[in-house]
Amino acid sequence: NAGVTQTPKFQVLKTGQSMTLQCAQDMNHEYMSWYRQDPGMGLRLIHYSVGAGITDQGEVPNGYNVSRSTTEDFPLRLLSAAPSQTSVYFCASRPGQGTYNEQFFGPGTRLTVL
Amino acid sequence: AQSVTQLDSQVPVFEEAPVELRCNYSSSVSVYLFWYVQYPNQGLQLLLKYLSGSTLVESINGFEAEFNKSQTSFHLRKPSVHISDTAEYFCAVTVSGSARQLTFGSGTQLTVLP
């Protein structure tokens, strides 16, 4: 199993540009989520999905869109990038909806918005 | 809502010395508690977790954490650290028996010095 994969690893955008961060998992996990990691703030939940076709907002959803058309894929879209979205983005998945289950994290995407 | 406080952002320690990384949580109901570790340029990995039962939980690489309900703490300890333990450590909490999401602390950077 490849686990959770993310592309790209690094990205530089100009303010106002749009892009999609890709996330895929091959473990047949129902639950997937996106976090952003900023210095001194830990990980903050952006959006999550409890299954194909079902998504919901996390703690910091503004400026981001998600969709979940398949169990495997959970892309994160930035519609109009802003410097405040400069961060490291992690995708994660876990089996089932129970929060007692371990979350498996991807390697991250480092995004810089100029 | 639950919250997590990691009191130390940076902990430098010499190799083979003991270490304690502190974590306090706030919740009015029963919780699940986790420690995740992030090695440089990688995603997070589960180190250990407390769900119920014995209040002392251990990882495979010598770390342990003790759930203390009266002090609302879940401190992480290791009696003798190695250079390879250098990483950032995140404490996380969620309410037990619910689908509520994980809340992460701000992280503690452990640096093991030779």
CSV table of C-alpha atoms in Angstrom, one decimal, chain A residues 31 35 37-38 40-45 48 50 88 90 94 97-108 110, chain B residues 32 34 36 38 41-46 49 51 88 90 94-107:
chain,number,residue,atom,x,y,z
A,31,TYR,CA,-12.8,9.3,6.6
A,35,TYR,CA,-5.3,20.2,7.7
A,37,GLN,CA,0.0,23.5,9.8
A,38,ASP,CA,1.4,26.9,10.8
A,40,GLY,CA,3.0,27.7,16.8
A,41,MET,CA,-0.5,26.8,15.9
A,42,GLY,CA,-0.4,23.0,15.5
A,43,LEU,CA,-2.7,21.5,12.9
A,44,ARG,CA,-6.1,23.1,12.1
A,45,LEU,CA,-8.8,21.2,10.3
A,48,TYR,CA,-13.3,16.7,6.1
A,50,VAL,CA,-17.0,10.8,6.1
A,88,VAL,CA,2.0,23.3,4.9
A,90,PHE,CA,-1.6,17.7,5.2
A,94,ARG,CA,-8.7,6.9,8.9
A,97,GLN,CA,-15.8,7.4,11.6
A,98,GLY,CA,-14.6,6.6,15.0
A,99,THR,CA,-12.2,9.2,16.3
A,100,TYR,CA,-10.5,6.5,18.4
A,101,ASN,CA,-9.0,5.2,15.1
A,102,GLU,CA,-5.5,6.2,14.1
A,103,GLN,CA,-5.2,8.9,11.4
A,104,PHE,CA,-2.7,8.3,8.6
A,105,PHE,CA,-1.1,11.4,7.2
A,106,GLY,CA,0.4,12.2,3.8
A,107,PRO,CA,3.8,13.8,3.5
A,108,GLY,CA,2.4,17.3,3.0
A,110,ARG,CA,4.3,23.2,1.2
B,32,TYR,CA,-9.6,10.0,23.9
B,34,PHE,CA,-3.2,10.9,21.4
B,36,TYR,CA,1.6,12.1,17.2
B,38,GLN,CA,6.4,14.5,13.1
B,41,ASN,CA,9.8,16.9,6.3
B,42,GLN,CA,7.3,14.2,7.0
B,43,GLY,CA,3.7,13.8,7.9
B,44,LEU,CA,2.5,13.0,11.4
B,45,GLN,CA,2.6,9.4,12.7
B,46,LEU,CA,0.7,8.0,15.7
B,49,LYS,CA,-3.1,6.7,22.4
B,51,LEU,CA,-8.9,5.3,24.9
B,88,GLU,CA,8.0,17.6,16.7
B,90,PHE,CA,1.7,16.9,19.0
B,94,THR,CA,-11.3,14.2,21.0
B,95,VAL,CA,-14.5,13.5,22.9
B,96,SER,CA,-15.0,9.8,23.4
B,97,GLY,CA,-18.1,8.2,21.9
B,98,SER,CA,-18.7,10.9,19.4
B,99,ALA,CA,-17.8,11.8,15.8
B,100,ARG,CA,-16.2,15.1,17.0
B,101,GLN,CA,-12.9,15.8,15.3
B,102,LEU,CA,-9.4,15.7,16.7
B,103,THR,CA,-8.1,18.9,18.2
B,104,PHE,CA,-4.3,19.2,18.1
B,105,GLY,CA,-2.0,21.1,20.4
B,106,SER,CA,0.5,23.6,19.1
B,107,GLY,CA,3.3,21.1,19.2
